[in-house]
GROMACS .gro file of C-alpha atoms in nm:
model
  326
    1MET     CA    1  -2.018  -0.057  22.084
    2ARG     CA    2  -2.097   0.103  22.385
    3ARG     CA    3  -2.467   0.006  22.539
    4ARG     CA    4  -2.540   0.368  22.522
    5ASP     CA    5  -2.446   0.429  22.169
    6PHE     CA    6  -2.649   0.092  22.065
    7ILE     CA    7  -2.959   0.231  22.251
    8ALA     CA    8  -2.943   0.548  22.016
    9GLY     CA    9  -2.886   0.366  21.718
   10ILE     CA   10  -3.210   0.169  21.778
   11ALA     CA   11  -3.413   0.448  21.855
   12GLY     CA   12  -3.302   0.585  21.550
   13SER     CA   13  -3.446   0.314  21.340
   14ALA     CA   14  -3.740   0.322  21.549
   15VAL     CA   15  -3.800   0.673  21.454
   16ALA     CA   16  -3.678   0.643  21.054
   17LEU     CA   17  -3.866   0.277  21.005
   18PRO     CA   18  -4.238   0.367  21.061
   19LEU     CA   19  -4.180   0.717  20.875
   20ALA     CA   20  -4.063   0.472  20.597
   21ALA     CA   21  -4.360   0.271  20.608
   22ARG     CA   22  -4.624   0.521  20.641
   23ALA     CA   23  -4.473   0.656  20.308
   24GLN     CA   24  -4.528   0.348  20.151
   25GLN     CA   25  -4.886   0.284  20.261
   26PRO     CA   26  -5.213   0.380  20.174
   27ALA     CA   27  -5.419   0.589  20.383
   28MET     CA   28  -5.682   0.389  20.543
   29PRO     CA   29  -6.016   0.480  20.358
   30VAL     CA   30  -6.288   0.700  20.576
   31VAL     CA   31  -6.656   0.539  20.555
   32GLY     CA   32  -6.927   0.787  20.653
   33TYR     CA   33  -7.265   0.640  20.809
   34ILE     CA   34  -7.594   0.861  20.847
   35SER     CA   35  -7.877   0.691  20.997
   36SER     CA   36  -8.218   0.797  21.071
   37LEU     CA   37  -8.210   0.536  21.388
   38SER     CA   38  -8.073   0.548  21.725
   39GLN     CA   39  -7.745   0.455  21.835
   40ALA     CA   40  -7.902   0.255  22.152
   41TYR     CA   41  -8.160   0.069  21.870
   42SER     CA   42  -7.881   0.042  21.595
   43VAL     CA   43  -7.619  -0.200  21.836
   44ARG     CA   44  -7.752  -0.533  21.691
   45SER     CA   45  -7.792  -0.420  21.312
   46ASP     CA   46  -7.464  -0.241  21.315
   47ALA     CA   47  -7.275  -0.548  21.400
   48ALA     CA   48  -7.433  -0.697  21.086
   49LEU     CA   49  -7.276  -0.408  20.873
   50ARG     CA   50  -6.899  -0.484  21.035
   51ARG     CA   51  -6.951  -0.821  20.939
   52GLY     CA   52  -7.051  -0.787  20.596
   53LEU     CA   53  -6.760  -0.558  20.605
   54SER     CA   54  -6.543  -0.770  20.739
   55GLU     CA   55  -6.669  -1.061  20.469
   56MET     CA   56  -6.526  -0.790  20.233
   57GLY     CA   57  -6.180  -0.746  20.359
   58TYR     CA   58  -6.243  -0.471  20.579
   59VAL     CA   59  -6.239  -0.450  20.937
   60GLU     CA   60  -6.310  -0.093  21.121
   61GLY     CA   61  -5.983   0.003  21.303
   62GLN     CA   62  -5.806  -0.235  21.126
   63ASN     CA   63  -5.777  -0.114  20.771
   64LEU     CA   64  -6.155   0.096  20.761
   65SER     CA   65  -6.220   0.406  20.975
   66ILE     CA   66  -6.588   0.473  21.012
   67ARG     CA   67  -6.752   0.811  21.098
   68HIS     CA   68  -7.097   0.726  21.262
   69HIS     CA   69  -7.370   0.969  21.263
   70TRP     CA   70  -7.707   0.854  21.451
   71ILE     CA   71  -8.002   1.087  21.548
   72THR     CA   72  -8.174   1.120  21.860
   73ASP     CA   73  -8.485   1.229  21.785
   74ARG     CA   74  -8.551   1.473  21.496
   75TYR     CA   75  -8.481   1.404  21.134
   76ASP     CA   76  -8.399   1.774  21.090
   77VAL     CA   77  -8.039   1.751  21.182
   78LEU     CA   78  -7.942   1.459  20.919
   79PRO     CA   79  -7.858   1.756  20.625
   80ALA     CA   80  -7.619   1.883  20.831
   81MET     CA   81  -7.455   1.516  20.915
   82ALA     CA   82  -7.441   1.465  20.570
   83ALA     CA   83  -7.293   1.818  20.477
   84ASP     CA   84  -7.011   1.700  20.736
   85LEU     CA   85  -6.903   1.330  20.576
   86VAL     CA   86  -6.909   1.542  20.250
   87GLN     CA   87  -6.658   1.812  20.357
   88ARG     CA   88  -6.404   1.532  20.490
   89GLN     CA   89  -6.445   1.395  20.192
   90VAL     CA   90  -6.509   1.024  20.293
   91ALA     CA   91  -6.466   0.730  20.043
   92ALA     CA   92  -6.818   0.630  20.062
   93ILE     CA   93  -7.145   0.717  20.239
   94ILE     CA   94  -7.416   0.439  20.395
   95ALA     CA   95  -7.722   0.605  20.466
   96ILE     CA   96  -7.995   0.414  20.678
   97GLY     CA   97  -8.373   0.475  20.644
   98PRO     CA   98  -8.534   0.727  20.411
   99PRO     CA   99  -8.491   1.070  20.588
  100ALA     CA  100  -8.093   1.007  20.587
  101VAL     CA  101  -8.104   0.854  20.210
  102ILE     CA  102  -8.252   1.183  20.122
  103ALA     CA  103  -7.997   1.390  20.321
  104ALA     CA  104  -7.694   1.222  20.180
  105LYS     CA  105  -7.806   1.245  19.813
  106ALA     CA  106  -7.899   1.594  19.857
  107ALA     CA  107  -7.505   1.663  20.019
  108THR     CA  108  -7.327   1.504  19.719
  109GLN     CA  109  -7.365   1.396  19.340
  110THR     CA  110  -7.008   1.244  19.384
  111ILE     CA  111  -6.947   1.042  19.686
  112PRO     CA  112  -7.053   0.687  19.650
  113ILE     CA  113  -7.379   0.603  19.876
  114ILE     CA  114  -7.501   0.300  19.997
  115PHE     CA  115  -7.853   0.306  20.135
  116VAL     CA  116  -8.046   0.030  20.343
  117THR     CA  117  -8.401   0.168  20.349
  118GLY     CA  118  -8.719   0.059  20.386
  119ALA     CA  119  -8.896   0.286  20.101
  120ASP     CA  120  -8.910   0.171  19.764
  121PRO     CA  121  -8.627   0.361  19.619
  122LEU     CA  122  -8.783   0.376  19.277
  123LYS     CA  123  -9.079   0.547  19.363
  124PHE     CA  124  -8.881   0.805  19.595
  125GLY     CA  125  -8.636   0.887  19.318
  126PHE     CA  126  -8.330   0.735  19.484
  127VAL     CA  127  -8.220   0.569  19.165
  128SER     CA  128  -8.387   0.555  18.856
  129SER     CA  129  -8.366   0.203  18.801
  130PHE     CA  130  -8.316  -0.107  19.003
  131ASN     CA  131  -8.088  -0.305  18.767
  132LYS     CA  132  -7.884   0.018  18.645
  133PRO     CA  133  -7.954   0.291  18.927
  134GLY     CA  134  -7.708   0.564  18.764
  135GLY     CA  135  -7.561   0.830  18.970
  136ASN     CA  136  -7.379   0.772  19.270
  137ILE     CA  137  -7.620   0.582  19.493
  138SER     CA  138  -7.777   0.182  19.531
  139GLY     CA  139  -7.819  -0.045  19.768
  140ILE     CA  140  -8.050  -0.228  19.958
  141TRP     CA  141  -8.412  -0.241  19.935
  142MET     CA  142  -8.575  -0.388  20.279
  143VAL     CA  143  -8.949  -0.415  20.181
  144LEU     CA  144  -9.109  -0.258  20.476
  145THR     CA  145  -9.345   0.027  20.337
  146VAL     CA  146  -9.570  -0.155  20.136
  147LEU     CA  147  -9.692  -0.435  20.358
  148ALA     CA  148 -10.006  -0.232  20.510
  149GLU     CA  149 -10.252  -0.529  20.334
  150LYS     CA  150 -10.069  -0.814  20.511
  151ARG     CA  151 -10.038  -0.669  20.831
  152LEU     CA  152 -10.371  -0.512  20.846
  153GLN     CA  153 -10.487  -0.921  20.733
  154LEU     CA  154 -10.285  -1.041  20.956
  155LEU     CA  155 -10.505  -0.761  21.233
  156HIS     CA  156 -10.796  -0.880  21.078
  157ASP     CA  157 -10.708  -1.292  21.151
  158LEU     CA  158 -10.660  -1.231  21.506
  159LEU     CA  159 -10.984  -0.950  21.583
  160PRO     CA  160 -11.219  -1.052  21.349
  161LYS     CA  161 -11.469  -0.811  21.482
  162ALA     CA  162 -11.231  -0.509  21.501
  163VAL     CA  163 -11.385  -0.198  21.345
  164LEU     CA  164 -11.126   0.074  21.355
  165ILE     CA  165 -10.767   0.071  21.371
  166GLY     CA  166 -10.534   0.345  21.485
  167LEU     CA  167 -10.268   0.440  21.229
  168LEU     CA  168  -9.981   0.571  21.416
  169VAL     CA  169  -9.778   0.800  21.168
  170ASN     CA  170  -9.447   1.033  21.207
  171PRO     CA  171  -9.588   1.373  21.014
  172THR     CA  172  -9.179   1.436  20.938
  173SER     CA  173  -9.163   1.127  20.783
  174PRO     CA  174  -9.133   1.129  20.384
  175VAL     CA  175  -9.270   0.817  20.372
  176ALA     CA  176  -9.625   0.884  20.608
  177GLU     CA  177  -9.832   0.988  20.366
  178PRO     CA  178  -9.785   0.668  20.087
  179GLN     CA  179  -9.831   0.473  20.396
  180ILE     CA  180 -10.154   0.634  20.478
  181ARG     CA  181 -10.295   0.599  20.184
  182GLU     CA  182 -10.201   0.248  20.134
  183ALA     CA  183 -10.339   0.159  20.468
  184GLN     CA  184 -10.696   0.342  20.416
  185ALA     CA  185 -10.730   0.188  20.082
  186ALA     CA  186 -10.642  -0.183  20.218
  187ALA     CA  187 -10.855  -0.113  20.536
  188GLN     CA  188 -11.179  -0.040  20.306
  189ALA     CA  189 -11.098  -0.378  20.137
  190LEU     CA  190 -11.103  -0.574  20.453
  191GLY     CA  191 -11.393  -0.343  20.612
  192PHE     CA  192 -11.184  -0.162  20.834
  193ARG     CA  193 -11.165   0.208  20.927
  194ILE     CA  194 -10.866   0.374  20.985
  195THR     CA  195 -10.782   0.678  21.245
  196VAL     CA  196 -10.484   0.847  21.153
  197LEU     CA  197 -10.277   0.946  21.489
  198LYS     CA  198  -9.959   1.120  21.451
  199ALA     CA  199  -9.627   1.171  21.672
  200ILE     CA  200  -9.284   1.271  21.726
  201THR     CA  201  -9.228   1.329  22.110
  202GLU     CA  202  -9.282   1.200  22.452
  203SER     CA  203  -9.604   1.358  22.484
  204ASP     CA  204  -9.720   1.317  22.173
  205PHE     CA  205  -9.727   0.920  22.224
  206VAL     CA  206  -9.916   0.991  22.523
  207GLN     CA  207 -10.186   1.165  22.351
  208VAL     CA  208 -10.220   0.891  22.064
  209PHE     CA  209 -10.264   0.663  22.324
  210ALA     CA  210 -10.501   0.901  22.520
  211ASN     CA  211 -10.717   0.915  22.170
  212LEU     CA  212 -10.728   0.521  22.100
  213GLY     CA  213 -10.914   0.516  22.437
  214GLN     CA  214 -11.113   0.803  22.334
  215GLN     CA  215 -11.189   0.690  22.019
  216ARG     CA  216 -11.230   0.321  22.113
  217ALA     CA  217 -11.018   0.198  21.874
  218ASP     CA  218 -10.998  -0.170  21.867
  219ALA     CA  219 -10.614  -0.196  21.772
  220LEU     CA  220 -10.278  -0.029  21.646
  221PHE     CA  221 -10.118  -0.027  21.330
  222VAL     CA  222  -9.760   0.116  21.407
  223SER     CA  223  -9.673   0.269  21.015
  224ALA     CA  224  -9.292   0.154  20.893
  225ASP     CA  225  -9.068   0.421  21.038
  226PRO     CA  226  -8.693   0.486  21.163
  227LEU     CA  227  -8.822   0.722  21.488
  228PHE     CA  228  -9.112   0.433  21.577
  229ALA     CA  229  -8.821   0.181  21.559
  230SER     CA  230  -8.583   0.374  21.790
  231GLU     CA  231  -8.887   0.414  21.996
  232GLY     CA  232  -8.997   0.096  22.018
  233LYS     CA  233  -8.993   0.024  22.390
  234ARG     CA  234  -9.182   0.366  22.467
  235ILE     CA  235  -9.475   0.254  22.224
  236VAL     CA  236  -9.480  -0.131  22.363
  237THR     CA  237  -9.490   0.000  22.726
  238LEU     CA  238  -9.792   0.216  22.623
  239ALA     CA  239  -9.983  -0.051  22.449
  240ALA     CA  240  -9.950  -0.296  22.742
  241GLN     CA  241 -10.011  -0.005  22.979
  242HIS     CA  242 -10.387   0.089  22.800
  243GLY     CA  243 -10.444  -0.298  22.703
  244VAL     CA  244 -10.419  -0.226  22.305
  245PRO     CA  245 -10.314  -0.451  22.051
  246ALA     CA  246 -10.076  -0.337  21.823
  247ILE     CA  247  -9.869  -0.508  21.523
  248TYR     CA  248  -9.527  -0.379  21.408
  249GLU     CA  249  -9.225  -0.346  21.156
  250PHE     CA  250  -8.988  -0.535  21.318
  251ARG     CA  251  -8.903  -0.858  21.556
  252GLU     CA  252  -8.750  -0.608  21.765
  253PHE     CA  253  -9.103  -0.470  21.915
  254VAL     CA  254  -9.212  -0.835  21.978
  255GLU     CA  255  -8.912  -0.921  22.151
  256ALA     CA  256  -8.962  -0.627  22.365
  257GLY     CA  257  -9.298  -0.734  22.474
  258GLY     CA  258  -9.483  -0.617  22.171
  259LEU     CA  259  -9.780  -0.824  22.040
  260MET     CA  260  -9.704  -0.915  21.678
  261SER     CA  261  -9.500  -0.784  21.400
  262TYR     CA  262  -9.415  -0.882  21.043
  263GLY     CA  263  -9.169  -0.747  20.823
  264THR     CA  264  -8.803  -0.819  20.702
  265VAL     CA  265  -8.500  -0.852  20.899
  266LEU     CA  266  -8.309  -0.530  21.008
  267SER     CA  267  -7.979  -0.676  21.031
  268ASP     CA  268  -7.978  -0.879  20.696
  269GLY     CA  269  -8.040  -0.536  20.518
  270TYR     CA  270  -7.745  -0.397  20.716
  271TYR     CA  271  -7.514  -0.677  20.643
  272ARG     CA  272  -7.589  -0.632  20.277
  273GLY     CA  273  -7.525  -0.296  20.270
  274GLY     CA  274  -7.188  -0.362  20.448
  275HIS     CA  275  -7.101  -0.613  20.126
  276TYR     CA  276  -7.220  -0.351  19.897
  277VAL     CA  277  -7.005  -0.064  20.080
  278GLY     CA  278  -6.712  -0.310  20.039
  279ARG     CA  279  -6.755  -0.360  19.672
  280VAL     CA  280  -6.740  -0.004  19.634
  281LEU     CA  281  -6.420   0.052  19.821
  282LYS     CA  282  -6.270  -0.214  19.593
  283GLY     CA  283  -6.342   0.005  19.278
  284ALA     CA  284  -6.741  -0.061  19.212
  285ALA     CA  285  -6.936   0.185  19.065
  286PRO     CA  286  -7.296   0.267  19.242
  287ALA     CA  287  -7.442   0.308  18.906
  288ASP     CA  288  -7.349  -0.074  18.820
  289LEU     CA  289  -7.471  -0.220  19.122
  290PRO     CA  290  -7.829  -0.323  19.097
  291VAL     CA  291  -8.055  -0.257  19.401
  292GLU     CA  292  -8.082  -0.560  19.583
  293LYS     CA  293  -8.421  -0.646  19.759
  294VAL     CA  294  -8.479  -0.792  20.094
  295ASP     CA  295  -8.841  -0.956  20.088
  296LYS     CA  296  -8.807  -1.253  20.292
  297PHE     CA  297  -9.055  -1.168  20.548
  298GLU     CA  298  -9.141  -1.337  20.904
  299LEU     CA  299  -9.441  -1.317  21.100
  300VAL     CA  300  -9.364  -1.298  21.514
  301ILE     CA  301  -9.595  -1.309  21.784
  302ASN     CA  302  -9.588  -1.285  22.130
  303LEU     CA  303  -9.793  -1.502  22.348
  304ARG     CA  304  -9.735  -1.377  22.658
  305THR     CA  305  -9.878  -1.043  22.521
  306ALA     CA  306 -10.138  -1.210  22.370
  307LYS     CA  307 -10.266  -1.364  22.717
  308ALA     CA  308 -10.192  -1.053  22.917
  309LEU     CA  309 -10.436  -0.850  22.664
  310GLY     CA  310 -10.695  -1.140  22.706
  311ILE     CA  311 -10.632  -1.251  22.301
  312THR     CA  312 -10.692  -1.593  22.229
  313LEU     CA  313 -10.489  -1.674  21.929
  314PRO     CA  314 -10.594  -1.853  21.604
  315ASP     CA  315 -10.411  -2.186  21.542
  316ARG     CA  316 -10.426  -2.098  21.219
  317LEU     CA  317 -10.216  -1.761  21.289
  318LEU     CA  318  -9.999  -2.007  21.520
  319ALA     CA  319  -9.946  -2.222  21.248
  320THR     CA  320  -9.815  -1.953  21.004
  321ALA     CA  321  -9.602  -1.785  21.253
  322ASP     CA  322  -9.213  -1.770  21.185
  323GLU     CA  323  -9.169  -1.781  21.580
  324VAL     CA  324  -9.363  -1.761  21.863
  325ILE     CA  325  -9.233  -1.616  22.168
  326GLU     CA  326  -9.388  -1.789  22.529
   0.00000   0.00000   0.00000
């Protein structure tokens, strides 16, 4: 056989074989991802999501494609993001944070939705039951928005003479009003007064700390909200500049220089969410997947920040901390 004929035969086989293989292989499933957090903040947690998927046999880029949507600074873009995923007929949607869950749930009643949310999914109507969610939605509840009493108690232990506490909320968030009510009730029981402060934009955050100074507030309680998680470094920096003790929802705030946090581990929720998406891709119906509750809490304290604020940490508080950053 002449060399030219041999090469032509190989080339013909190279075209024919992949075409035949493609005809036999199932299409790679596409999972839609819609988050109430920014992409920059989600790096660590998104890695946990991929780890959960991998343990279920799905690796992005190999046998799974993920269509990502993160917000920048506003929740009002989420409905359009959810609509895009529905139009693309994705195999499933993973929704991160209450605003994203609301947008995804409104966009489809047929595509399976797995949520990772800090809001009580029963109270917010995401599911009809924890054990039998019903419909096309289930997921992971990270207990975050019902911890006002515990967080305020920690502030009381730290600052027993405190009287006025600033409560930072996002007025566009569906979890703002329930958290305000809970914090006010808890504060009254502990002998605190609450002043509600609202922020969305950069200038709002600057004004919040100016107001704290004008009102001579003793500390700041940062409510559980995806926007505040994404803006964590900005809030921590302003708290340091104004000398304001603050308590936060996630350890990431404290790692960035915040004083104290009490809440669940965000990456745990993403990891378990990855498992749930994998189960759906293997044929499980969300209606039959019980809502999983992540309620292992951790207290993290930044000793350097306490010293910078002139605060002496009580031995009892240090002894109960899961981690003290020195």
